[in-house]
Short mmCIF file of C-alpha atoms and ligand atoms in Angstrom, two decimals:
data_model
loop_
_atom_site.label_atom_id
_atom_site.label_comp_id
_atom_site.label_asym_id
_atom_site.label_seq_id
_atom_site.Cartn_x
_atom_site.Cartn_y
_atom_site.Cartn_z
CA UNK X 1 0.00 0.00 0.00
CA UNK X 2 1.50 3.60 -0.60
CA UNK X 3 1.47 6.30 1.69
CA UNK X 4 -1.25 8.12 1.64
CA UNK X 5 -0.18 11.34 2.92
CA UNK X 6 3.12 12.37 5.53
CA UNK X 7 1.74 13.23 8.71
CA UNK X 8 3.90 15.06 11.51
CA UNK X 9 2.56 14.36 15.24
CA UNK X 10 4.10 16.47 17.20
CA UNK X 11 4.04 15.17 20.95
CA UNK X 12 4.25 11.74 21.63
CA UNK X 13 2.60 11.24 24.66
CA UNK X 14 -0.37 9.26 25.91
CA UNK X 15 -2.27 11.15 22.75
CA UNK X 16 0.40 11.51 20.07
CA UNK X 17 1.99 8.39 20.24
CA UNK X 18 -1.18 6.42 19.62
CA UNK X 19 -2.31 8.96 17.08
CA UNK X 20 1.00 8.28 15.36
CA UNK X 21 1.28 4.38 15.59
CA UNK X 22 -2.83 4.44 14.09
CA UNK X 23 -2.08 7.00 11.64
CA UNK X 24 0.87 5.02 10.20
CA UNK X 25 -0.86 1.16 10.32
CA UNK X 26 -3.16 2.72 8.18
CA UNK X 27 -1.06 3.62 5.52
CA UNK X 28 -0.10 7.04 6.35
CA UNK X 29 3.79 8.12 6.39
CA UNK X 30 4.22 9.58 9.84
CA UNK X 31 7.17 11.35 12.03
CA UNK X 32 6.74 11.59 15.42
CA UNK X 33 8.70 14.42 17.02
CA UNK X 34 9.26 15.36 20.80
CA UNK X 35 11.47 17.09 22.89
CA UNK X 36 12.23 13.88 25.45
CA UNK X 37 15.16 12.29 24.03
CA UNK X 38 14.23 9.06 26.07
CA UNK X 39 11.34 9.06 24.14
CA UNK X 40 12.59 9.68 20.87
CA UNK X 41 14.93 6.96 21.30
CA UNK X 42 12.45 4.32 23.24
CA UNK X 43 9.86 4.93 20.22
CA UNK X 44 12.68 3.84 17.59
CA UNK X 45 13.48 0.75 19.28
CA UNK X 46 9.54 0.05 19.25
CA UNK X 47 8.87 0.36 22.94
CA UNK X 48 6.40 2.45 24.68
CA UNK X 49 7.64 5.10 27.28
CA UNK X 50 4.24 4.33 29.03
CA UNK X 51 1.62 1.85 29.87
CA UNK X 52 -1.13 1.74 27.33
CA UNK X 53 -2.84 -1.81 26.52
CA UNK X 54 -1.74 -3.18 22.79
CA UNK X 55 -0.05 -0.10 22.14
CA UNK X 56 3.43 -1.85 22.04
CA UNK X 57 2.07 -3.83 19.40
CA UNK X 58 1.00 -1.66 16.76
CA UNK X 59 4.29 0.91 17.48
CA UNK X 60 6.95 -1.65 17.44
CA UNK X 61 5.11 -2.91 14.08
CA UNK X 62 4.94 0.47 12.54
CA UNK X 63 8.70 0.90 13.62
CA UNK X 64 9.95 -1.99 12.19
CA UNK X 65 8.07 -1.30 8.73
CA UNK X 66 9.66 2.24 8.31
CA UNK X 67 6.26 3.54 8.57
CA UNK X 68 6.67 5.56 11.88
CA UNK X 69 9.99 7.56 13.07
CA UNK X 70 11.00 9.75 15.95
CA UNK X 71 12.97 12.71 15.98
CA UNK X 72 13.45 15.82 18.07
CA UNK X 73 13.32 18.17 14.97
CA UNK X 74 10.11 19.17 13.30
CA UNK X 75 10.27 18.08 9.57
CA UNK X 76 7.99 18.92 6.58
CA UNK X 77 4.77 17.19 6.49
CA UNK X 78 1.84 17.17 4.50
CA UNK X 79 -0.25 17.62 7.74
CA UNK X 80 0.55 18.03 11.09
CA UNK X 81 -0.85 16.99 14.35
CA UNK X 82 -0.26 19.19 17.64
CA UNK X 83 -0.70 16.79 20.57
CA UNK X 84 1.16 18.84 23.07
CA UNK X 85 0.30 19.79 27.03
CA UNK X 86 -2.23 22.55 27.17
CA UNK X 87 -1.63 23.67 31.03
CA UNK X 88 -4.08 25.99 33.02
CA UNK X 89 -2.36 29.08 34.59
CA UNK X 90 -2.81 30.38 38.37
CA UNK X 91 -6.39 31.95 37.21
CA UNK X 92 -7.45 28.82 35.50
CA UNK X 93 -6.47 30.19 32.00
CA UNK X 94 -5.02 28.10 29.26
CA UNK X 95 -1.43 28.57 29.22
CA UNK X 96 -0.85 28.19 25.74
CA UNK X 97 2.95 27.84 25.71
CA UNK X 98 3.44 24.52 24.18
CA UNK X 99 1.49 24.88 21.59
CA UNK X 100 3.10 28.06 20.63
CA UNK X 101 6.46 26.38 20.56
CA UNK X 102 4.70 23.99 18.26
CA UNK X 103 3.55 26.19 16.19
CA UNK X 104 7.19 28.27 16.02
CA UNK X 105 8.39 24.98 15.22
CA UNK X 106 6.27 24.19 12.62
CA UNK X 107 5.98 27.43 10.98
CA UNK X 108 9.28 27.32 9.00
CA UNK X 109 8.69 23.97 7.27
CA UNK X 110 5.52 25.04 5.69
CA UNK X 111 5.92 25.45 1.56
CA UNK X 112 1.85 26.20 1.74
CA UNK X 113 -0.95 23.83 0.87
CA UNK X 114 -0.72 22.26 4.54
CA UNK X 115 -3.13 21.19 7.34
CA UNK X 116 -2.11 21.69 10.93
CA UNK X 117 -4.40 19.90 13.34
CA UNK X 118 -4.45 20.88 17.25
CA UNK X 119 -5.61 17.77 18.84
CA UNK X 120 -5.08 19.18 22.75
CA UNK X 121 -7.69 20.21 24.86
CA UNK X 122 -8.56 23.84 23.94
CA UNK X 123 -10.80 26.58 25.13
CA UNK X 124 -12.97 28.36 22.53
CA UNK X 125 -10.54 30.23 20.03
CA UNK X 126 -6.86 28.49 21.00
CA UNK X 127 -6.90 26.58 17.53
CA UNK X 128 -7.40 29.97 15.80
CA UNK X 129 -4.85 31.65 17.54
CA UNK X 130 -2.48 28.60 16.55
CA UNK X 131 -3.02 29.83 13.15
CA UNK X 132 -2.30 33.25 14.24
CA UNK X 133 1.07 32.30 15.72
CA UNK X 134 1.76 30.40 12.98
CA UNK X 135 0.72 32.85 10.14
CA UNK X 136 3.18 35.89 12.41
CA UNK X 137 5.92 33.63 11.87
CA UNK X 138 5.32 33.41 7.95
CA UNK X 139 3.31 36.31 6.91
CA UNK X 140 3.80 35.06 2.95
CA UNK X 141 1.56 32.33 3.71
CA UNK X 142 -2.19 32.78 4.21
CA UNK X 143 -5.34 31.22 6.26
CA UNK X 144 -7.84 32.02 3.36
CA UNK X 145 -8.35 28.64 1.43
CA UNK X 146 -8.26 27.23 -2.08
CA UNK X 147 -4.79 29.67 -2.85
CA UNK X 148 -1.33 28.13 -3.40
CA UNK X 149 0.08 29.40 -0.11
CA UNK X 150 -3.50 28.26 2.13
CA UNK X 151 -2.75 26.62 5.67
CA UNK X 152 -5.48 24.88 6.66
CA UNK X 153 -6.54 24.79 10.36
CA UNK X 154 -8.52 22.30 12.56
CA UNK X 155 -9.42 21.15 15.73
CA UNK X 156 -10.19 17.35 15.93
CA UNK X 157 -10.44 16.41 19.47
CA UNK X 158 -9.42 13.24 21.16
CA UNK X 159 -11.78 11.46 23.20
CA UNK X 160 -10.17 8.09 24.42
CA UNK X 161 -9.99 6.66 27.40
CA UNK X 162 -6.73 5.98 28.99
CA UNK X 163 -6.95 2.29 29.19
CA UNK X 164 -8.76 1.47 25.99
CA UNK X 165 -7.24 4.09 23.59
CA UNK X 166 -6.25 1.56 20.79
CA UNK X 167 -9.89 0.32 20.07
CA UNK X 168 -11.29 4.18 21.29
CA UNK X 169 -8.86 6.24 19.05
CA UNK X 170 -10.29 3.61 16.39
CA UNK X 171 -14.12 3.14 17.13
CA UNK X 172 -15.49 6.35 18.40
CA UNK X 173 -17.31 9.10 16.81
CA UNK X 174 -14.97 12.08 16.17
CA UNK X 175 -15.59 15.65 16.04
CA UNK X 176 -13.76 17.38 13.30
CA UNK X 177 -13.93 21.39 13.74
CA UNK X 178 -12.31 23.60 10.87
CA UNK X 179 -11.14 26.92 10.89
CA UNK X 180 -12.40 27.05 7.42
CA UNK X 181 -14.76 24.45 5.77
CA UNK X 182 -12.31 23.08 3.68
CA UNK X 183 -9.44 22.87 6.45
CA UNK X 184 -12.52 20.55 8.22
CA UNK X 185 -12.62 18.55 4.89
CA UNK X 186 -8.73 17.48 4.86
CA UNK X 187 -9.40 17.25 8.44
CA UNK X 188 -12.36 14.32 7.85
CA UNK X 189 -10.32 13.32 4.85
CA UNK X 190 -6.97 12.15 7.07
CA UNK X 191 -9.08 11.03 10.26
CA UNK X 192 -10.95 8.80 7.80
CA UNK X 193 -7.95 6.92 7.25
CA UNK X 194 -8.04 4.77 10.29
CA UNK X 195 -11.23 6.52 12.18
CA UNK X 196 -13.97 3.79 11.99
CA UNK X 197 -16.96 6.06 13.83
CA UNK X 198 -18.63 8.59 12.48
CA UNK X 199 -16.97 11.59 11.61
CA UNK X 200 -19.06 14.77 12.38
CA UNK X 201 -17.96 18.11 11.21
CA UNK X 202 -18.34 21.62 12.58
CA UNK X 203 -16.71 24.68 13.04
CA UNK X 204 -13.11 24.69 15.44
CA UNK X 205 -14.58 26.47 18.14
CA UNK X 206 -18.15 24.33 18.30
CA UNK X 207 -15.00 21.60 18.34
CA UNK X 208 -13.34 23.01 21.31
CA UNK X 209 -16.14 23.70 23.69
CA UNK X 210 -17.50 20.36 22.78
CA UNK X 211 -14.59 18.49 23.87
CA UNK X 212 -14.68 21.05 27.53
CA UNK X 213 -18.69 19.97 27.80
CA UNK X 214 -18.02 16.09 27.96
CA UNK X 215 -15.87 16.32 30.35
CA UNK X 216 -17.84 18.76 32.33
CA UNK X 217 -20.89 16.50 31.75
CA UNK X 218 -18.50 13.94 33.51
CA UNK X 219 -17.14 16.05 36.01
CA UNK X 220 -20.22 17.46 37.28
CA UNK X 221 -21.74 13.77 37.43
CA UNK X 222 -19.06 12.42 39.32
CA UNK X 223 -19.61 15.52 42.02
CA UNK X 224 -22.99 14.42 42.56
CA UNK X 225 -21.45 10.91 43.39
CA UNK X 226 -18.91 12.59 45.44
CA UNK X 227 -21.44 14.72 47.39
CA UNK X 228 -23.68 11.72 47.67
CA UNK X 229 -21.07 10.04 49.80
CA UNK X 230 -20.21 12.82 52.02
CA UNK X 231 -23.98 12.91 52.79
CA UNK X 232 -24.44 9.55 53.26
CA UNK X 233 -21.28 9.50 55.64
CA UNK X 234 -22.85 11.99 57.72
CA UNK X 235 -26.55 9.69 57.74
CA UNK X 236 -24.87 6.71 58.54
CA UNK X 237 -25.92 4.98 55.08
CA UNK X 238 -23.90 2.84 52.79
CA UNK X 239 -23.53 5.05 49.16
CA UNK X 240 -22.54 1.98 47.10
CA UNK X 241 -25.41 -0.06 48.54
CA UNK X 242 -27.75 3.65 47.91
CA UNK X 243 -26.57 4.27 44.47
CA UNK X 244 -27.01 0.83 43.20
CA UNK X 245 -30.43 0.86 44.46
CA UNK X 246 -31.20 4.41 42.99
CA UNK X 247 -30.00 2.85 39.71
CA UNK X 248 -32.80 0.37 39.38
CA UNK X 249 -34.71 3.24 38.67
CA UNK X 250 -34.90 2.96 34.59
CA UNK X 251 -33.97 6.78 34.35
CA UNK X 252 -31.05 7.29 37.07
CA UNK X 253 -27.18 6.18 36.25
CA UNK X 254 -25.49 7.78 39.11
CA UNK X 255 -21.35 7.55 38.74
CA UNK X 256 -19.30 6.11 41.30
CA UNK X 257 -17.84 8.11 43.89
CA UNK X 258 -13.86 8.22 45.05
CA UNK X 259 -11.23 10.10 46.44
CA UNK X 260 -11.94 12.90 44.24
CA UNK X 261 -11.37 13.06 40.21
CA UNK X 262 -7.92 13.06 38.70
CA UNK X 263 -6.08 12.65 35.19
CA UNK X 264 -5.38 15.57 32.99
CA UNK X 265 -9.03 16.04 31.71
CA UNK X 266 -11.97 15.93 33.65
CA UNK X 267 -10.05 17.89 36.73
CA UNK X 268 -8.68 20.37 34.14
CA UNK X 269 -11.72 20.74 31.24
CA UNK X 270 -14.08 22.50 33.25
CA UNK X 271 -11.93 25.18 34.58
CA UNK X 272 -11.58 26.67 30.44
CA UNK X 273 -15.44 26.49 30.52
CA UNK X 274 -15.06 28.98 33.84
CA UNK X 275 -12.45 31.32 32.73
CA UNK X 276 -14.34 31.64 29.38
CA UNK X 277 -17.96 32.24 30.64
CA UNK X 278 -17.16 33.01 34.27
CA UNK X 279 -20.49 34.33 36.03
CA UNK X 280 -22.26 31.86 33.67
CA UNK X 281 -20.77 28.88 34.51
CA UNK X 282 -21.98 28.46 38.09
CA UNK X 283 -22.34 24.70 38.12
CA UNK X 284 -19.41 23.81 36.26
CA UNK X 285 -17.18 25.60 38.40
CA UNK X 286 -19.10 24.53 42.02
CA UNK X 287 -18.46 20.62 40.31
CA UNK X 288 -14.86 21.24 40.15
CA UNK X 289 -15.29 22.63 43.68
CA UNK X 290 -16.68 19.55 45.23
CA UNK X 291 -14.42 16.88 43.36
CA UNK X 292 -11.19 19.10 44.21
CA UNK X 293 -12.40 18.83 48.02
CA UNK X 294 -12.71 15.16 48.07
CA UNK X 295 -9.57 14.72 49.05
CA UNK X 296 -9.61 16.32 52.33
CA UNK X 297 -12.90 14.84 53.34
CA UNK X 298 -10.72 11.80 53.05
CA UNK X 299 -7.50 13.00 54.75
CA UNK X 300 -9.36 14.04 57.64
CA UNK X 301 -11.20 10.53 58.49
CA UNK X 302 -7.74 8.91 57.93
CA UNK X 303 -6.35 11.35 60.12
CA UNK X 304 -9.12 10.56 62.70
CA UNK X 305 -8.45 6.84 62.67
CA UNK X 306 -4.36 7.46 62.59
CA UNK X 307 -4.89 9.64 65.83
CA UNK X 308 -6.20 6.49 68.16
CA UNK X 309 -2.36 5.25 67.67
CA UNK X 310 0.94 5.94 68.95
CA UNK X 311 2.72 5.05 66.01
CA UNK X 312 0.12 4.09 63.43
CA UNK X 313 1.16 1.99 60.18
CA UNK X 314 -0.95 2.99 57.13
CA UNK X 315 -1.10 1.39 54.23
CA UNK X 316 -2.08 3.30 50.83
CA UNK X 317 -3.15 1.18 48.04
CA UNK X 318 -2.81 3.65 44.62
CA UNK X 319 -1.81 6.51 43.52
CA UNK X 320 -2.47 6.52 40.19
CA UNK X 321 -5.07 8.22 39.23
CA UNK X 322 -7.27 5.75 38.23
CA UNK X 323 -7.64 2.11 38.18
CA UNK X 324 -5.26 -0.13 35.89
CA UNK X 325 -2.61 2.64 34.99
CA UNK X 326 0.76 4.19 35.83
CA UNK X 327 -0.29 7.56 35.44
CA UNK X 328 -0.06 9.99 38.17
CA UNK X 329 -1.27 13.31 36.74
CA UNK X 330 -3.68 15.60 39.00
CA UNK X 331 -4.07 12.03 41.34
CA UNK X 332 -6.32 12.60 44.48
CA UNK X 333 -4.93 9.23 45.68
CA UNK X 334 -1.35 10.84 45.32
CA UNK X 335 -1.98 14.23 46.97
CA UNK X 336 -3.72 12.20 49.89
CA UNK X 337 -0.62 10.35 50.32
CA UNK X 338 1.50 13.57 49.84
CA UNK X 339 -0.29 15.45 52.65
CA UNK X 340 -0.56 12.13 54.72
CA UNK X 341 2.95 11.93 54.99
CA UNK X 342 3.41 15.62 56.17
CA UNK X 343 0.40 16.00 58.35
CA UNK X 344 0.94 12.65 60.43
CA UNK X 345 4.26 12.62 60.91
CA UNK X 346 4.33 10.23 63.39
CA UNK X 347 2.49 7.88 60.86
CA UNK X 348 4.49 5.07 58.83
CA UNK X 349 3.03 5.32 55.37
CA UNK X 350 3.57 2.31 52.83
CA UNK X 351 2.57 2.74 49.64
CA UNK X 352 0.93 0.17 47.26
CA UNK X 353 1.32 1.27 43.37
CA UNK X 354 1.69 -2.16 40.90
CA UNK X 355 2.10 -0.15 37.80
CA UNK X 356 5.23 1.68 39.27
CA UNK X 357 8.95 0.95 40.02
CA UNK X 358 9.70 3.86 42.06
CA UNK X 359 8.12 6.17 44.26
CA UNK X 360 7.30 10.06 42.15
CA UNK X 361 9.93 12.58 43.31
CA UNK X 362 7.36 14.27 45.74
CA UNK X 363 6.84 10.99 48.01
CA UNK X 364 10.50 9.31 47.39
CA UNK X 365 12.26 11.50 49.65
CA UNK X 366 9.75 11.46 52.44
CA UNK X 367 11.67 9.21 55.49
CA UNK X 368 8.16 7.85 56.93
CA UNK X 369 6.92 6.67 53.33
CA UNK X 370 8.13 3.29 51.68
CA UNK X 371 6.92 1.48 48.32
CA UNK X 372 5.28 -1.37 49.42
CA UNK X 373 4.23 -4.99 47.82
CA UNK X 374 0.07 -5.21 48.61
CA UNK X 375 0.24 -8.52 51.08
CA UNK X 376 3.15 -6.93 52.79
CA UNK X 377 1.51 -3.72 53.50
CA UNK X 378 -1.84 -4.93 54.57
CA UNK X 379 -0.40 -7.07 57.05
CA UNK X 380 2.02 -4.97 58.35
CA UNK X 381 -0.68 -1.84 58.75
CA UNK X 382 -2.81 -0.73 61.45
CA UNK X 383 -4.83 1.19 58.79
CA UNK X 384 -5.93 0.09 55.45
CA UNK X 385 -6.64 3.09 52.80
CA UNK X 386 -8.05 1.85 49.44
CA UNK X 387 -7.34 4.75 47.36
CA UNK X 388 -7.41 3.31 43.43
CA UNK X 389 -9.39 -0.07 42.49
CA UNK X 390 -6.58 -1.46 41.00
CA UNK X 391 -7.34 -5.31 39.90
CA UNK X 392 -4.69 -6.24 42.11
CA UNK X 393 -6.58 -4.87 44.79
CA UNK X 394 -9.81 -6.03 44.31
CA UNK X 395 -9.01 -9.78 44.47
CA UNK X 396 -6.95 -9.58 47.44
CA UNK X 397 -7.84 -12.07 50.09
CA UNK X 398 -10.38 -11.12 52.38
CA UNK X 399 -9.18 -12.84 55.44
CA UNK X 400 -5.85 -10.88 56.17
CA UNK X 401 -8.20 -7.53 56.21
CA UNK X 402 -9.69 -9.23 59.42
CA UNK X 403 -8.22 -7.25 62.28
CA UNK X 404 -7.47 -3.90 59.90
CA UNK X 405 -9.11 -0.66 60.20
CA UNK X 406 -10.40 0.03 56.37
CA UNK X 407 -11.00 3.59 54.85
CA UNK X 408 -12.17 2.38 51.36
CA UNK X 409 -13.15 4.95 49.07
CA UNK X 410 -13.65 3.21 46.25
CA UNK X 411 -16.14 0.63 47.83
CA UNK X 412 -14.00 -2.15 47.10
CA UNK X 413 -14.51 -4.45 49.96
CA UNK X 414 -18.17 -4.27 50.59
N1 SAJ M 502 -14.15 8.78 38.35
C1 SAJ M 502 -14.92 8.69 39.50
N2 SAJ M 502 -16.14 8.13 39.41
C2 SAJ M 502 -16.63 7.62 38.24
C3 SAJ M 502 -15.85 7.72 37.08
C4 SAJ M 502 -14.60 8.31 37.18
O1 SAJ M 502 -14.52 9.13 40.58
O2 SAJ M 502 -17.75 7.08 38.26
C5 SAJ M 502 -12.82 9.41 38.43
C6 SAJ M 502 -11.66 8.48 38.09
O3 SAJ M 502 -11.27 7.71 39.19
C7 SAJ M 502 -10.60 9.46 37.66
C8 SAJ M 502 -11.42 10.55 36.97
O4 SAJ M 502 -12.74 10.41 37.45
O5 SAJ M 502 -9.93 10.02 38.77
C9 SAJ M 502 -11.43 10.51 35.48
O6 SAJ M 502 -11.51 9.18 35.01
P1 SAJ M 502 -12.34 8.71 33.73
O7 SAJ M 502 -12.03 7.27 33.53
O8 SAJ M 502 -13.78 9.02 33.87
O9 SAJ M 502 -11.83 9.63 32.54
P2 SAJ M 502 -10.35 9.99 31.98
O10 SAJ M 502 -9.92 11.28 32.62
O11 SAJ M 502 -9.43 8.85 32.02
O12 SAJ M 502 -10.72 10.27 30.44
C10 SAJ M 502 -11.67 11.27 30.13
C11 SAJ M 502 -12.71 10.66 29.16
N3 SAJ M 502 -13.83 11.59 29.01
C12 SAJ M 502 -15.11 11.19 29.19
O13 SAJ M 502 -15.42 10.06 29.54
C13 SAJ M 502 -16.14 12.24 28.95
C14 SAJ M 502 -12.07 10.37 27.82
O14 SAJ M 502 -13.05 9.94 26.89
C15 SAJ M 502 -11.37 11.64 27.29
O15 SAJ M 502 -10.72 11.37 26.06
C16 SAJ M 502 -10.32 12.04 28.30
O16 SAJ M 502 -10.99 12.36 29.53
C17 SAJ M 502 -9.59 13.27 27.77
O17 SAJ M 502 -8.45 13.10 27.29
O18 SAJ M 502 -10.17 14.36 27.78
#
């Protein structure tokens, strides 16, 4: 099969490194480029810097057939995909540094005719001012279409879940937002080369919020799960046992509660919906509110076991911020653990995370924490604090929980 186009992917993390490895088993011609040199160099030997299910696979296939390369340098492309960190700032603003480095990257490769995709999470407008830092850089191109020196914009957000990216990034519906109609139509034209849902196309900013409203719709869901079992910890009631017997009702799904909500996109989304519509967005914001305080509701009835000993033993299981991963990003379990560690000083804190080899920088150094194997920790602890439903967790033997004092806040030992 020939290529069907050259596709750049700039930032190959747990986005652009799947978006690469599909692009290119589908025929496509793609370098990868990011600044992590470890990366670079892991992706070229075919490994995975990361855990992602049957990822491996597909890159170290792709690798091996010459169809996907890393670099550090951004090359000419045909089309380009900006997968790159889009942080908030102090006052919940994007900071849109990396994808202005991107986009001063790109710029000076362009020969016109191309399409530069932002994939990140954007508020309204960031996609359009790509093409604005772009188009400074090289005023003798132009935005309008259909002339020999066009760049075409878009904003095609992704939507998979970390966990099950390979068969998301694959089977679900994708919305394809151009800066211009035609930019959308290369847009629909490349994701239809390995996108097997429907591709729906609207304008880049429709694009942006829409990707800012699922996760919202998430977020906000997941606080009324949240609240639910602060209530119900106040009423003496059990919220697993409530919620599942809410759910019978045919028109009620109520989401799960936990330590609080984590990973870089439903704890992040909502705040661009806030800074862009502030006195508007009254729910969205108090959401964000009530999953960010989660976390102390939980440090404090740790805290009030911990106090009844002299020198208690505590045992964490996960910090990840969800179950089955390694990744750590905006984790409730980890800041619980963090503040654990410094508020009960007198506490011995081991740690239970499967999917890592070493503790993250802000725990490592801590003298009363220790990485800890799960059998070993339980039965060493005076305190048991289920923090991530890891599968390692959930089929742990019952009986050596016996004489343990059990905060679990993801319900997984009822
Ligand atoms: N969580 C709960 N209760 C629940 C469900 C989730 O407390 O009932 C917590 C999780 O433990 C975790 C957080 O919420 O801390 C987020 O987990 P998640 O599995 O719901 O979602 P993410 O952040 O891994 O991925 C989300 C997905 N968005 C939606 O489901 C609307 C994914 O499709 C997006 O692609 C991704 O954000 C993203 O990149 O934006």
């Amino acid at each position: 099969m020939e290529p069907t186009q050259t596709v750049c992917v700039v930032g190959l993390g747990y986005i652009g490194l799947p978006t690469a490895a599909i692009l290119a088993a589908n025929g496509n011609e793609v370098i990868g480029v990011d600044v992590n040199p470890r990366h670079v160099d892991e992706i070229n030997a075919g490994r995975v810097p990361f855990i992602e299910p049957d990822l491996e696979s597909v890159v170290a296939g792709v690798v091996a057939q010459g169809r996907l390369k890393a670099q550090a340098e951004v090359p000419h492309a045909n089309s380009y995909i900006v997968a790159v960190p889009t942080p908030f700032t102090d006052d919940y603003d994007v900071d849109p540094k990396y994808v202005q480095a991107a986009a001063e990257a790109i710029a000076p490769q362009l020969r016109g005719g191309e399409l530069i995709i932002l994939e990140s999470t954007s508020p309204p407008g960031l996609t359009e001012r790509m093409g604005e830092y772009i188009l400074a850089a090289r005023p003798d191109l132009t935005g309008a279409p259909n002339e020999h020196n066009s760049i075409y914009f878009a904003h095609c957000p992704e939507r998979v879940l970390p966990g099950r990216i390979m068969i998301e990034i694959v089977d679900n519906d994708r919305i394809i937002g151009g800066v211009t109609e035609e930019a959308a139509e290369r847009a629909r034209h490349l994701y239809a080369t390995f996108c097997k849902g429907q591709l729906l196309v609207t304008d880049a900013r429709t694009a942006e919020m829409a990707k800012l409203v699922e996760n919202s719709y998430r977020d906000v869901n997941i606080a009324f799960a949240n609240e639910l079992s602060v209530i119900s910890d106040r009423l003496g009631i059990d919220v697993w046992k409530l919620i599942e017997l809410a759910n019978h009702h045919p028109r009620v799904n109520i989401l799960q509660p936990g330590p609080g909500v984590g990973g870089h996109c439903i704890a992040v989304d909502p705040w661009f919906i806030v800074a862009a519509a502030p006195e508007e967005a009254k729910l969205v914001r108090l959401a964000r509110e009530v999953n960010d305080a989660k976390p102390d509701f939980v440090l404090e009835k740790v805290m009030a076991k911990a106090a009844k000993f002299r020198e208690p033993v505590i045992a964490a299981l996960g910090i990840a911020f969800k179950a089955d991963i390694d990744d750590l990003r905006e984790s409730p379990s980890k800041a619980i653990v963090e503040r654990l560690s410094a508020e009960v000083e007198h506490a011995k804190l081991l740690v239970v995370e499967p999917n890592v080899e070493e503790l993250p920088a802000s725990l490592a150094d801590r003298p009363n924490v220790e990485l800890a194997e799960v059998r070993e920790a339980v039965s060493r602890a005076d305190i048991v604090v289920v923090l991530v439903d890891h599968h390692e967790f959930k089929t742990l033997d019952r009986e050596i929980l016996a004489e343990k004092i059990v905060v679990d806040t993801k319900g997984l030992w009822r």
